[in-house]
mmCIF file of C-alpha atoms in Angstrom:
data_model
loop_
_atom_site.group_PDB
_atom_site.id
_atom_site.type_symbol
_atom_site.label_atom_id
_atom_site.label_comp_id
_atom_site.label_asym_id
_atom_site.label_seq_id
_atom_site.Cartn_x
_atom_site.Cartn_y
_atom_site.Cartn_z
ATOM 1 C CA GLU A 27 1.383 11.268 -18.920
ATOM 2 C CA ALA A 28 3.161 8.492 -17.682
ATOM 3 C CA GLN A 29 1.876 7.374 -14.458
ATOM 4 C CA VAL A 30 0.854 4.417 -12.367
ATOM 5 C CA THR A 31 -2.916 4.663 -10.635
ATOM 6 C CA GLN A 32 -4.441 2.931 -8.070
ATOM 7 C CA ASN A 33 -8.043 2.666 -6.756
ATOM 8 C CA PRO A 34 -9.609 3.235 -4.397
ATOM 9 C CA ARG A 35 -7.114 5.680 -2.835
ATOM 10 C CA TYR A 36 -8.920 4.967 0.715
ATOM 11 C CA LEU A 37 -11.007 2.268 1.971
ATOM 12 C CA ILE A 38 -12.416 1.302 5.167
ATOM 13 C CA THR A 39 -14.097 -2.164 5.233
ATOM 14 C CA VAL A 40 -14.906 -4.718 7.626
ATOM 15 C CA THR A 41 -13.063 -8.147 8.649
ATOM 16 C CA GLY A 42 -13.793 -10.721 5.677
ATOM 17 C CA LYS A 43 -15.459 -8.811 3.048
ATOM 18 C CA LYS A 44 -13.437 -9.624 0.004
ATOM 19 C CA LEU A 45 -11.763 -6.521 -1.643
ATOM 20 C CA THR A 46 -9.360 -5.929 -4.680
ATOM 21 C CA VAL A 47 -7.141 -2.772 -5.207
ATOM 22 C CA THR A 48 -6.807 -2.083 -8.723
ATOM 23 C CA CYS A 49 -3.426 -1.003 -10.091
ATOM 24 C CA SER A 50 -2.676 0.180 -13.843
ATOM 25 C CA GLN A 51 0.060 1.500 -15.677
ATOM 26 C CA ASN A 52 0.461 3.370 -19.199
ATOM 27 C CA MET A 53 4.290 2.843 -19.560
ATOM 28 C CA ASN A 54 4.222 -0.538 -20.975
ATOM 29 C CA HIS A 55 6.175 -1.634 -18.341
ATOM 30 C CA GLU A 56 7.030 -5.760 -18.040
ATOM 31 C CA TYR A 57 7.573 -5.594 -14.175
ATOM 32 C CA MET A 58 4.897 -4.603 -11.798
ATOM 33 C CA SER A 59 4.903 -5.009 -7.781
ATOM 34 C CA TRP A 60 2.783 -4.390 -4.710
ATOM 35 C CA TYR A 61 4.165 -3.190 -1.288
ATOM 36 C CA ARG A 62 2.921 -2.661 2.046
ATOM 37 C CA GLN A 63 4.316 0.420 4.330
ATOM 38 C CA ASP A 64 4.082 0.000 7.881
ATOM 39 C CA PRO A 65 5.790 2.521 10.210
ATOM 40 C CA GLY A 66 9.109 1.258 11.166
ATOM 41 C CA LEU A 67 9.280 -1.443 8.547
ATOM 42 C CA GLY A 68 9.816 0.473 5.419
ATOM 43 C CA LEU A 69 8.183 -1.060 2.315
ATOM 44 C CA ARG A 70 7.681 -4.921 2.096
ATOM 45 C CA GLN A 71 6.954 -6.537 -1.038
ATOM 46 C CA ILE A 72 3.827 -8.854 -1.167
ATOM 47 C CA TYR A 73 4.070 -9.837 -4.752
ATOM 48 C CA TYR A 74 5.875 -9.084 -7.827
ATOM 49 C CA SER A 75 5.135 -10.072 -11.738
ATOM 50 C CA MET A 76 7.648 -10.022 -14.245
ATOM 51 C CA ASN A 77 5.457 -10.073 -17.078
ATOM 52 C CA VAL A 78 1.803 -11.125 -18.172
ATOM 53 C CA GLU A 79 0.873 -14.528 -16.285
ATOM 54 C CA VAL A 80 3.876 -14.687 -14.475
ATOM 55 C CA THR A 81 3.781 -14.089 -10.713
ATOM 56 C CA ASP A 82 5.402 -14.892 -7.609
ATOM 57 C CA LYS A 83 5.494 -14.195 -4.158
ATOM 58 C CA GLY A 84 7.521 -11.301 -2.287
ATOM 59 C CA ASP A 85 8.134 -11.437 1.265
ATOM 60 C CA VAL A 86 4.929 -11.007 3.017
ATOM 61 C CA PRO A 87 2.503 -12.671 0.641
ATOM 62 C CA GLU A 88 0.062 -14.113 3.168
ATOM 63 C CA GLY A 89 -3.445 -13.365 2.667
ATOM 64 C CA TYR A 90 -3.208 -11.839 -0.646
ATOM 65 C CA LYS A 91 -3.704 -12.561 -4.162
ATOM 66 C CA VAL A 92 -2.503 -11.354 -7.302
ATOM 67 C CA SER A 93 -3.104 -11.954 -11.226
ATOM 68 C CA ARG A 94 -1.415 -10.515 -14.215
ATOM 69 C CA LYS A 95 -3.913 -11.003 -16.951
ATOM 70 C CA GLU A 96 -2.719 -8.129 -19.142
ATOM 71 C CA LYS A 97 0.729 -6.191 -19.026
ATOM 72 C CA ARG A 98 -0.772 -2.872 -17.572
ATOM 73 C CA ASN A 99 -3.166 -4.393 -14.897
ATOM 74 C CA PHE A 100 -2.044 -5.928 -11.673
ATOM 75 C CA PRO A 101 -4.847 -6.238 -8.942
ATOM 76 C CA LEU A 102 -4.482 -6.636 -5.312
ATOM 77 C CA ILE A 103 -7.089 -8.930 -3.933
ATOM 78 C CA LEU A 104 -7.665 -9.619 -0.297
ATOM 79 C CA GLU A 105 -10.001 -12.668 -0.228
ATOM 80 C CA SER A 106 -10.941 -12.192 3.754
ATOM 81 C CA PRO A 107 -9.274 -9.283 5.148
ATOM 82 C CA SER A 108 -8.408 -9.018 8.618
ATOM 83 C CA PRO A 109 -7.249 -6.040 10.942
ATOM 84 C CA ASN A 110 -3.804 -6.750 10.333
ATOM 85 C CA GLN A 111 -3.600 -6.174 6.622
ATOM 86 C CA THR A 112 -4.405 -2.509 7.828
ATOM 87 C CA SER A 113 -1.710 -0.513 5.919
ATOM 88 C CA LEU A 114 -0.615 1.800 3.541
ATOM 89 C CA TYR A 115 -0.552 -0.174 0.147
ATOM 90 C CA PHE A 116 1.777 0.923 -3.071
ATOM 91 C CA CYS A 117 1.869 -0.355 -6.449
ATOM 92 C CA ALA A 118 4.822 -0.206 -8.612
ATOM 93 C CA SER A 119 6.255 -0.852 -12.312
ATOM 94 C CA ALA A 120 9.317 -0.825 -14.118
ATOM 95 C CA PRO A 121 10.648 -1.909 -17.565
ATOM 96 C CA LYS A 122 12.827 -4.730 -15.849
ATOM 97 C CA GLY A 123 12.716 -5.704 -11.922
ATOM 98 C CA ASP A 124 16.039 -4.479 -11.441
ATOM 99 C CA TYR A 125 15.202 -0.810 -13.078
ATOM 100 C CA GLU A 126 14.066 1.926 -11.536
ATOM 101 C CA GLN A 127 10.638 1.347 -10.205
ATOM 102 C CA TYR A 128 7.345 4.037 -10.737
ATOM 103 C CA PHE A 129 5.195 4.414 -7.743
ATOM 104 C CA GLY A 130 1.457 4.695 -7.804
ATOM 105 C CA PRO A 131 -0.087 7.144 -5.041
ATOM 106 C CA GLY A 132 -0.807 4.582 -2.451
ATOM 107 C CA THR A 133 -3.876 3.127 -1.032
ATOM 108 C CA ARG A 134 -4.584 3.460 2.314
ATOM 109 C CA LEU A 135 -6.729 0.355 3.933
ATOM 110 C CA THR A 136 -8.230 0.138 7.115
ATOM 111 C CA VAL A 137 -10.115 -3.236 8.014
ATOM 112 C CA THR A 138 -12.097 -2.923 11.223
ATOM 113 C CA GLY B 2 20.608 -12.763 2.228
ATOM 114 C CA GLU B 3 18.793 -9.592 1.244
ATOM 115 C CA ASP B 4 18.964 -6.572 3.814
ATOM 116 C CA VAL B 5 18.968 -2.903 3.510
ATOM 117 C CA GLU B 6 19.384 -0.876 6.667
ATOM 118 C CA GLN B 7 18.767 3.140 7.310
ATOM 119 C CA SER B 8 18.578 4.665 10.750
ATOM 120 C CA LEU B 9 14.929 5.751 11.324
ATOM 121 C CA PHE B 10 15.393 9.376 11.708
ATOM 122 C CA LEU B 11 17.617 12.695 11.333
ATOM 123 C CA SER B 12 16.672 15.964 12.244
ATOM 124 C CA VAL B 13 18.630 18.919 10.875
ATOM 125 C CA ARG B 14 18.396 22.698 10.711
ATOM 126 C CA GLU B 15 17.315 24.793 7.535
ATOM 127 C CA GLY B 16 20.430 25.330 5.628
ATOM 128 C CA ASP B 17 22.534 22.919 7.014
ATOM 129 C CA SER B 18 23.724 19.767 5.046
ATOM 130 C CA SER B 19 21.782 16.539 5.653
ATOM 131 C CA VAL B 20 23.518 13.078 5.433
ATOM 132 C CA ILE B 21 21.331 9.923 5.073
ATOM 133 C CA ASN B 22 22.946 6.625 5.463
ATOM 134 C CA CYS B 23 22.175 3.222 4.065
ATOM 135 C CA THR B 24 23.962 -0.102 3.972
ATOM 136 C CA TYR B 25 23.532 -2.984 2.031
ATOM 137 C CA THR B 26 24.338 -6.805 2.010
ATOM 138 C CA ASP B 27 24.238 -8.043 -1.846
ATOM 139 C CA SER B 28 27.374 -7.260 -3.693
ATOM 140 C CA SER B 29 26.242 -7.933 -7.122
ATOM 141 C CA SER B 30 23.969 -4.662 -7.163
ATOM 142 C CA THR B 31 23.948 -3.356 -10.294
ATOM 143 C CA TYR B 32 22.185 -0.039 -9.459
ATOM 144 C CA LEU B 33 21.265 1.497 -6.002
ATOM 145 C CA TYR B 34 18.695 4.317 -5.770
ATOM 146 C CA TRP B 35 17.583 6.884 -3.639
ATOM 147 C CA TYR B 36 13.811 7.675 -3.187
ATOM 148 C CA LYS B 37 11.741 10.564 -1.498
ATOM 149 C CA GLN B 38 8.264 10.061 -0.026
ATOM 150 C CA GLU B 39 6.559 13.439 1.014
ATOM 151 C CA PRO B 40 3.772 13.486 3.523
ATOM 152 C CA GLY B 41 0.773 11.644 1.888
ATOM 153 C CA ALA B 42 2.318 10.643 -1.328
ATOM 154 C CA GLY B 43 4.184 7.776 -3.324
ATOM 155 C CA LEU B 44 7.251 7.322 -3.893
ATOM 156 C CA GLN B 45 9.689 9.343 -6.745
ATOM 157 C CA LEU B 46 13.105 8.662 -7.555
ATOM 158 C CA LEU B 47 15.363 11.159 -6.395
ATOM 159 C CA THR B 48 18.747 9.915 -7.866
ATOM 160 C CA TYR B 49 20.570 6.667 -8.687
ATOM 161 C CA ILE B 50 24.406 5.455 -8.782
ATOM 162 C CA PHE B 51 25.867 2.668 -11.119
ATOM 163 C CA SER B 52 27.506 0.151 -8.852
ATOM 164 C CA ASN B 53 30.850 1.125 -10.266
ATOM 165 C CA MET B 54 30.812 4.653 -9.602
ATOM 166 C CA ASP B 55 31.812 6.464 -6.348
ATOM 167 C CA MET B 56 30.127 9.789 -6.548
ATOM 168 C CA LYS B 57 27.609 11.173 -8.194
ATOM 169 C CA GLN B 58 26.525 14.875 -7.635
ATOM 170 C CA ASP B 59 23.412 16.263 -8.762
ATOM 171 C CA GLN B 60 22.740 20.010 -7.835
ATOM 172 C CA ARG B 61 22.179 19.837 -4.263
ATOM 173 C CA LEU B 62 22.353 15.851 -4.096
ATOM 174 C CA THR B 63 25.632 13.977 -3.690
ATOM 175 C CA VAL B 64 25.732 10.363 -3.516
ATOM 176 C CA LEU B 65 28.512 8.494 -2.450
ATOM 177 C CA LEU B 66 28.897 4.885 -2.803
ATOM 178 C CA ASN B 67 31.156 2.532 -0.608
ATOM 179 C CA LYS B 68 31.229 -0.680 -2.490
ATOM 180 C CA LYS B 69 34.002 -2.158 -0.204
ATOM 181 C CA ASP B 70 31.760 -1.585 2.917
ATOM 182 C CA LYS B 71 28.419 -1.870 1.240
ATOM 183 C CA HIS B 72 27.633 2.026 2.380
ATOM 184 C CA LEU B 73 25.502 4.498 0.451
ATOM 185 C CA SER B 74 24.938 7.667 1.527
ATOM 186 C CA LEU B 75 23.104 10.806 0.198
ATOM 187 C CA ARG B 76 23.712 14.227 1.548
ATOM 188 C CA ILE B 77 21.675 17.010 0.726
ATOM 189 C CA ALA B 78 23.322 20.512 0.470
ATOM 190 C CA ASP B 79 21.300 23.850 2.010
ATOM 191 C CA THR B 80 18.774 21.557 3.441
ATOM 192 C CA GLN B 81 15.045 23.415 2.995
ATOM 193 C CA THR B 82 11.906 22.763 4.897
ATOM 194 C CA GLY B 83 10.334 21.428 1.554
ATOM 195 C CA ASP B 84 12.914 18.570 1.986
ATOM 196 C CA SER B 85 11.294 17.499 5.002
ATOM 197 C CA ALA B 86 9.790 13.487 3.720
ATOM 198 C CA ILE B 87 10.915 9.917 4.416
ATOM 199 C CA TYR B 88 14.135 8.931 2.550
ATOM 200 C CA PHE B 89 14.246 5.173 1.051
ATOM 201 C CA CYS B 90 17.329 3.735 -0.346
ATOM 202 C CA ALA B 91 17.067 0.634 -2.334
ATOM 203 C CA GLU B 92 19.469 -1.745 -4.108
ATOM 204 C CA SER B 93 19.143 -3.865 -7.435
ATOM 205 C CA ILE B 94 19.196 -7.638 -7.226
ATOM 206 C CA LYS B 95 20.257 -9.360 -9.909
ATOM 207 C CA GLY B 96 19.627 -13.103 -10.002
ATOM 208 C CA GLY B 97 18.045 -14.420 -12.930
ATOM 209 C CA ALA B 98 14.201 -14.669 -12.533
ATOM 210 C CA THR B 99 14.060 -12.888 -9.539
ATOM 211 C CA ASN B 100 15.386 -9.443 -10.552
ATOM 212 C CA LYS B 101 14.131 -6.938 -7.617
ATOM 213 C CA LEU B 102 15.031 -3.947 -5.984
ATOM 214 C CA ILE B 103 15.135 -4.151 -2.034
ATOM 215 C CA PHE B 104 13.891 -1.291 -0.032
ATOM 216 C CA GLY B 105 15.343 -0.032 2.928
ATOM 217 C CA THR B 106 13.430 0.883 6.059
ATOM 218 C CA GLY B 107 13.517 4.623 5.323
ATOM 219 C CA THR B 108 14.845 7.496 7.044
ATOM 220 C CA LEU B 109 12.402 10.325 8.224
ATOM 221 C CA LEU B 110 14.186 13.577 7.742
ATOM 222 C CA ALA B 111 12.852 16.603 9.791
ATOM 223 C CA VAL B 112 14.146 19.804 8.922
ATOM 224 C CA GLN B 113 13.707 22.740 11.621
ATOM 225 C CA PRO B 114 13.236 26.217 10.428
#
């Protein structure tokens, strides 16, 4: 089944404790992206990747890192999480950047 | 700049038609999309329209595109309680190495029985 998977689905952590949210797609898509969703703000892009080893900042990259060592995986890293990073995070992939995007189920992160 | 705007909330009665509106700013968009997000779930593509089309109909869904006014709408006929969700419009931005989708803020559709 073609899908985008994210792990974990739910995470509660404390300020400053490094965490990684994994994202994997099995559709051989070139493009992958991370978004955060906050009430009233819609989806805001954090980082995106046009292909392996090619990543770039989105609209709200501060406090986040990504890597794209393999085509299928695009982990999101929070080196020192803060409470303002409490949000719902979505990973997405697409054949190319301006094509239909396929979304993962979301990761709800709470930073206390 | 890149900006996609939607109203935040729409309430309709079951059986009525719903119309969700979206305005965008980039005239070079090639595709425009409508996504649906049900509670606790990710976004799923509902429908899309190519920028050289004015209208697309898919069962209960009708998409209208006014390229001159940069206005996109989604009409849901015979709205059901199962249509209650957040609806996002998105435009494709094609610009060399920065091809991507820009999403609106989402419209929460509440269907009253």
